[in-house]
PDB file of C-alpha atoms and ligand atoms in Angstrom:
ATOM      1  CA  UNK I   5     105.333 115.867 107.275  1.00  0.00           C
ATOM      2  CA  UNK I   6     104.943 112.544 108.645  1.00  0.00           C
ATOM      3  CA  UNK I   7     105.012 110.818 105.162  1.00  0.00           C
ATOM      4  CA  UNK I   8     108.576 111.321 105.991  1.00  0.00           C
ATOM      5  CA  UNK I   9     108.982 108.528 108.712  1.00  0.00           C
ATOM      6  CA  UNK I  10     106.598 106.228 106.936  1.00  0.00           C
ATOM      7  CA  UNK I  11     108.720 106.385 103.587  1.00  0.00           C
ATOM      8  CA  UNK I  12     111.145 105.777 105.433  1.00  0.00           C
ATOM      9  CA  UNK I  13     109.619 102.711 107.203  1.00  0.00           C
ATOM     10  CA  UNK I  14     108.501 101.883 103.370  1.00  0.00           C
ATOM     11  CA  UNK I  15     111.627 101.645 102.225  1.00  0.00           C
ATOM     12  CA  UNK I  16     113.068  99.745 105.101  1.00  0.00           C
ATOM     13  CA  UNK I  17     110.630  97.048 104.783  1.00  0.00           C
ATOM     14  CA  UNK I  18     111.220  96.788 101.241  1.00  0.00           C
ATOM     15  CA  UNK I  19     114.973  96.778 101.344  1.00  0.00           C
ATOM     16  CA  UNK I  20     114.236  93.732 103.949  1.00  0.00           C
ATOM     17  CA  UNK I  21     112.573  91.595 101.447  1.00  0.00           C
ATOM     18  CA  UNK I  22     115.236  92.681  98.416  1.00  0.00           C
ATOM     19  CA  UNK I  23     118.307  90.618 100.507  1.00  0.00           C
ATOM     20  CA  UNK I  24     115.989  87.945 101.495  1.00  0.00           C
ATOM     21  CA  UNK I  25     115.639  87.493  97.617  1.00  0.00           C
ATOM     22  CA  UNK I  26     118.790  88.167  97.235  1.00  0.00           C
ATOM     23  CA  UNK I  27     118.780  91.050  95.346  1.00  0.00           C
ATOM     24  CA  UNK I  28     121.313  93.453  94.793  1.00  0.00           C
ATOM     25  CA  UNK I  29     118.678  96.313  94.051  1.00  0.00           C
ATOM     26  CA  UNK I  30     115.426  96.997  93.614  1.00  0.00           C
ATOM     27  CA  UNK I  31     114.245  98.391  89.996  1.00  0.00           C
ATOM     28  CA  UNK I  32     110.898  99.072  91.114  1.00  0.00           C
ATOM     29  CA  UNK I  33     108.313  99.349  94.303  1.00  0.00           C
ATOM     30  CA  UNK I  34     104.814  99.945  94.049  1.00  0.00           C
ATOM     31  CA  UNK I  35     103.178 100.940  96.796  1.00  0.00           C
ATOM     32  CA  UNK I  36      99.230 101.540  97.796  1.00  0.00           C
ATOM     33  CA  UNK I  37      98.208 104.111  99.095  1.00  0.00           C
ATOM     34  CA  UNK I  38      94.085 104.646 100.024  1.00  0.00           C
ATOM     35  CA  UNK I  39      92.320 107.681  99.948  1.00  0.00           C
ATOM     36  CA  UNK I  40      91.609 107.382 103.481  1.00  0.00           C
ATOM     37  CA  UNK I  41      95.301 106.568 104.602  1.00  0.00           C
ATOM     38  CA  UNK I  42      96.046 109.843 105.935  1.00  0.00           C
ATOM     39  CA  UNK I  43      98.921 109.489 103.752  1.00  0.00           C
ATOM     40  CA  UNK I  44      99.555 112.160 100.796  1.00  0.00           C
ATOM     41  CA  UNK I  45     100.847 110.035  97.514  1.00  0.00           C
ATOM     42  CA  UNK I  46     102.690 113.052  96.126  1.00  0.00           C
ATOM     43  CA  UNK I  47     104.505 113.811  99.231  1.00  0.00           C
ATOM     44  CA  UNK I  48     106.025 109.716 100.020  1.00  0.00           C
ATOM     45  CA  UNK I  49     106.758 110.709  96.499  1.00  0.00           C
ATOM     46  CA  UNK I  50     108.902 113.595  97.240  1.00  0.00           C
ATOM     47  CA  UNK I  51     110.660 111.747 100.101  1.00  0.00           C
ATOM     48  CA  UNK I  52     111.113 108.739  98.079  1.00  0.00           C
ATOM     49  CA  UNK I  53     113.939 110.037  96.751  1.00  0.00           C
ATOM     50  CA  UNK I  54     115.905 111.133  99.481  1.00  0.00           C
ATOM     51  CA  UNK I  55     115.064 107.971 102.085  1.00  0.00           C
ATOM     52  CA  UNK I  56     116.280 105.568  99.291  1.00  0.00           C
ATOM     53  CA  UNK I  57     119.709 107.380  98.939  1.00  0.00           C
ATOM     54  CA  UNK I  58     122.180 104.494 100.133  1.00  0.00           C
ATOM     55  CA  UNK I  59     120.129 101.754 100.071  1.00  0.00           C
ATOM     56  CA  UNK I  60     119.174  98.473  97.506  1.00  0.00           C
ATOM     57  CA  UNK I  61     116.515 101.319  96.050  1.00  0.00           C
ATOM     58  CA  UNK I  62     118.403 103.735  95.143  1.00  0.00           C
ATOM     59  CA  UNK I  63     117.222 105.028  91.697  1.00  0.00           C
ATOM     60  CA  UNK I  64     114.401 102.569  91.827  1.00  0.00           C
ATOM     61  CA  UNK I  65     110.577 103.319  90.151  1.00  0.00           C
ATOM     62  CA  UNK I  66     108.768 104.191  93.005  1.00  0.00           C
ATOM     63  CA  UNK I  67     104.574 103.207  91.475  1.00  0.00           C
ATOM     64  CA  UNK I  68     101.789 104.350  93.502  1.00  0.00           C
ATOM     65  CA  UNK I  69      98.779 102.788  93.238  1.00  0.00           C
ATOM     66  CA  UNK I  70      95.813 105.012  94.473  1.00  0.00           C
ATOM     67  CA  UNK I  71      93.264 103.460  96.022  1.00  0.00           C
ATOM     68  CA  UNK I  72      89.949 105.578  96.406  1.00  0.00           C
ATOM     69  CA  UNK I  73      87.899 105.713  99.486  1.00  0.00           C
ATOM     70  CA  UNK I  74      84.311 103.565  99.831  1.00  0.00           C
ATOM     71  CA  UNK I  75      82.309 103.250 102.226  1.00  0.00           C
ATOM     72  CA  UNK I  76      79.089 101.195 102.963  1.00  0.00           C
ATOM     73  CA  UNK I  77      75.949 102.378 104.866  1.00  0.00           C
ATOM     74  CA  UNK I  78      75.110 100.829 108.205  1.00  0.00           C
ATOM     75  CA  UNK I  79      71.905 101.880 107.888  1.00  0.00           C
ATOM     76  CA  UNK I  80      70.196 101.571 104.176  1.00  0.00           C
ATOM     77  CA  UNK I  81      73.177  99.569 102.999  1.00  0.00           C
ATOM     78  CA  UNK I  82      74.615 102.113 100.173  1.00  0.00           C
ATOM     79  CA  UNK I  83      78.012 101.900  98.663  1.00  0.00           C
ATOM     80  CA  UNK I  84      79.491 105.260  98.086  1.00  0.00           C
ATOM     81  CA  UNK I  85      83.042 107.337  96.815  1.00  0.00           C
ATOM     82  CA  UNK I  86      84.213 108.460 100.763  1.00  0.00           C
ATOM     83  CA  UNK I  87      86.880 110.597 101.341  1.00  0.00           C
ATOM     84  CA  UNK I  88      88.450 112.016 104.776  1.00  0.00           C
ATOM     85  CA  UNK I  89      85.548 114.845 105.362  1.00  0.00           C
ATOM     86  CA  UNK I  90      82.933 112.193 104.695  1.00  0.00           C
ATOM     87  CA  UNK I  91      80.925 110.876 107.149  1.00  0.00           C
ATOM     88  CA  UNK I  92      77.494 110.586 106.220  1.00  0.00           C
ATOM     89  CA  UNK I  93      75.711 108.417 103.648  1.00  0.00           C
ATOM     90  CA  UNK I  94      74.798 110.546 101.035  1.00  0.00           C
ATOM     91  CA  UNK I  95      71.721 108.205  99.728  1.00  0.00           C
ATOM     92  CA  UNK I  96      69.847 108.374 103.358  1.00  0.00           C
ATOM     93  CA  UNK I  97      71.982 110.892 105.479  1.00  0.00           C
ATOM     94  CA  UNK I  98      72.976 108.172 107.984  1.00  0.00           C
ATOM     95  CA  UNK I  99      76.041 108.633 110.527  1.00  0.00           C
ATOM     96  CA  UNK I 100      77.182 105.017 109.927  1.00  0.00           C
ATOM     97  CA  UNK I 101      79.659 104.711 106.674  1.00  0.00           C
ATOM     98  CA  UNK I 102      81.732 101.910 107.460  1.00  0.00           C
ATOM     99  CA  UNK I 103      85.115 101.990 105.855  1.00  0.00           C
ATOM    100  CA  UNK I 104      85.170  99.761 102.581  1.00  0.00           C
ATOM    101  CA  UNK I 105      88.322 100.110 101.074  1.00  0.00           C
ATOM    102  CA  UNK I 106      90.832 103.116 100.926  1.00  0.00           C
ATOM    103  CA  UNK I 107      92.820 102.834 104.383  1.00  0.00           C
ATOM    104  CA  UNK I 108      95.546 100.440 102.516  1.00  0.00           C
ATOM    105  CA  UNK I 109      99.568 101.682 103.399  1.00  0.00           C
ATOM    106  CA  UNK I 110     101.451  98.789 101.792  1.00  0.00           C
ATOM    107  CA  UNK I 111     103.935  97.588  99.444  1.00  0.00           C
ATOM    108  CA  UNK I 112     102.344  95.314  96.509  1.00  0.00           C
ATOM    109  CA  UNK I 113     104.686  94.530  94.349  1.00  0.00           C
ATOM    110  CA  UNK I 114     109.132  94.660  94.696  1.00  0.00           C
ATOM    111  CA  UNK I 115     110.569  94.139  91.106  1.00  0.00           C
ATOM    112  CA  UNK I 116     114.176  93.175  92.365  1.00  0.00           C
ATOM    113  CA  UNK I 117     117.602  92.235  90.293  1.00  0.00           C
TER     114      UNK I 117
HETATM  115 ZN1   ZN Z 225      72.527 105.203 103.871  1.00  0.00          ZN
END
């Protein structure tokens, strides 16, 4: 489960701008995640929890905010829902989605005290 390491990196980061705010914990984080992260929402979730033990976040809100996958045709110019097993343009059949939105992995918003 590699959402492991990258909570962990999530929390880390975060905890970094708490004491440059000078906070003396964090009440909530929320975090976006894209469809076409790689990363599973429920499972940074899960290890939310146990990464945060010991630090400023410690019994902070962890918010996801889900970001779904787009993706826009190379070829006939198409905006469509993409997820990881997409690849072609359902309007024309093209090989050439480009990535739109959906590969975000970062912290939006720190609500510190
Ligand atoms: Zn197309």
């Amino acid at each position: 489960m590699h959402e492991l390491g990258i909570t962990r990196s999530i929390v880390e980061i975060a905890e970094g701008h708490a004491r440059e705010q000078g906070a003396t914990r964090v009440l909530s984080l929320t975090v976006q995640i894209g469809a076409l992260s790689g990363v599973i929402p429920e499972a940074v979730e899960f290890a939310f929890e146990a990464c945060s033990q010991g630090t400023l976040l410690e019994g902070a809100r962890l918010i996801i905010d889900a970001v779904p996958g787009r993706g826009r045709c190379r070829a006939c110019g198409a905006e469509s829902a993409m997820d990881r097993f997409t690849y072609a343009c359902p309007h024309c059949d093209a090989l050439a989605l480009d990535t739109v939105q959906g590969e975000e992995l970062r912290i939006l918003e720190l609500e510190v005290d």
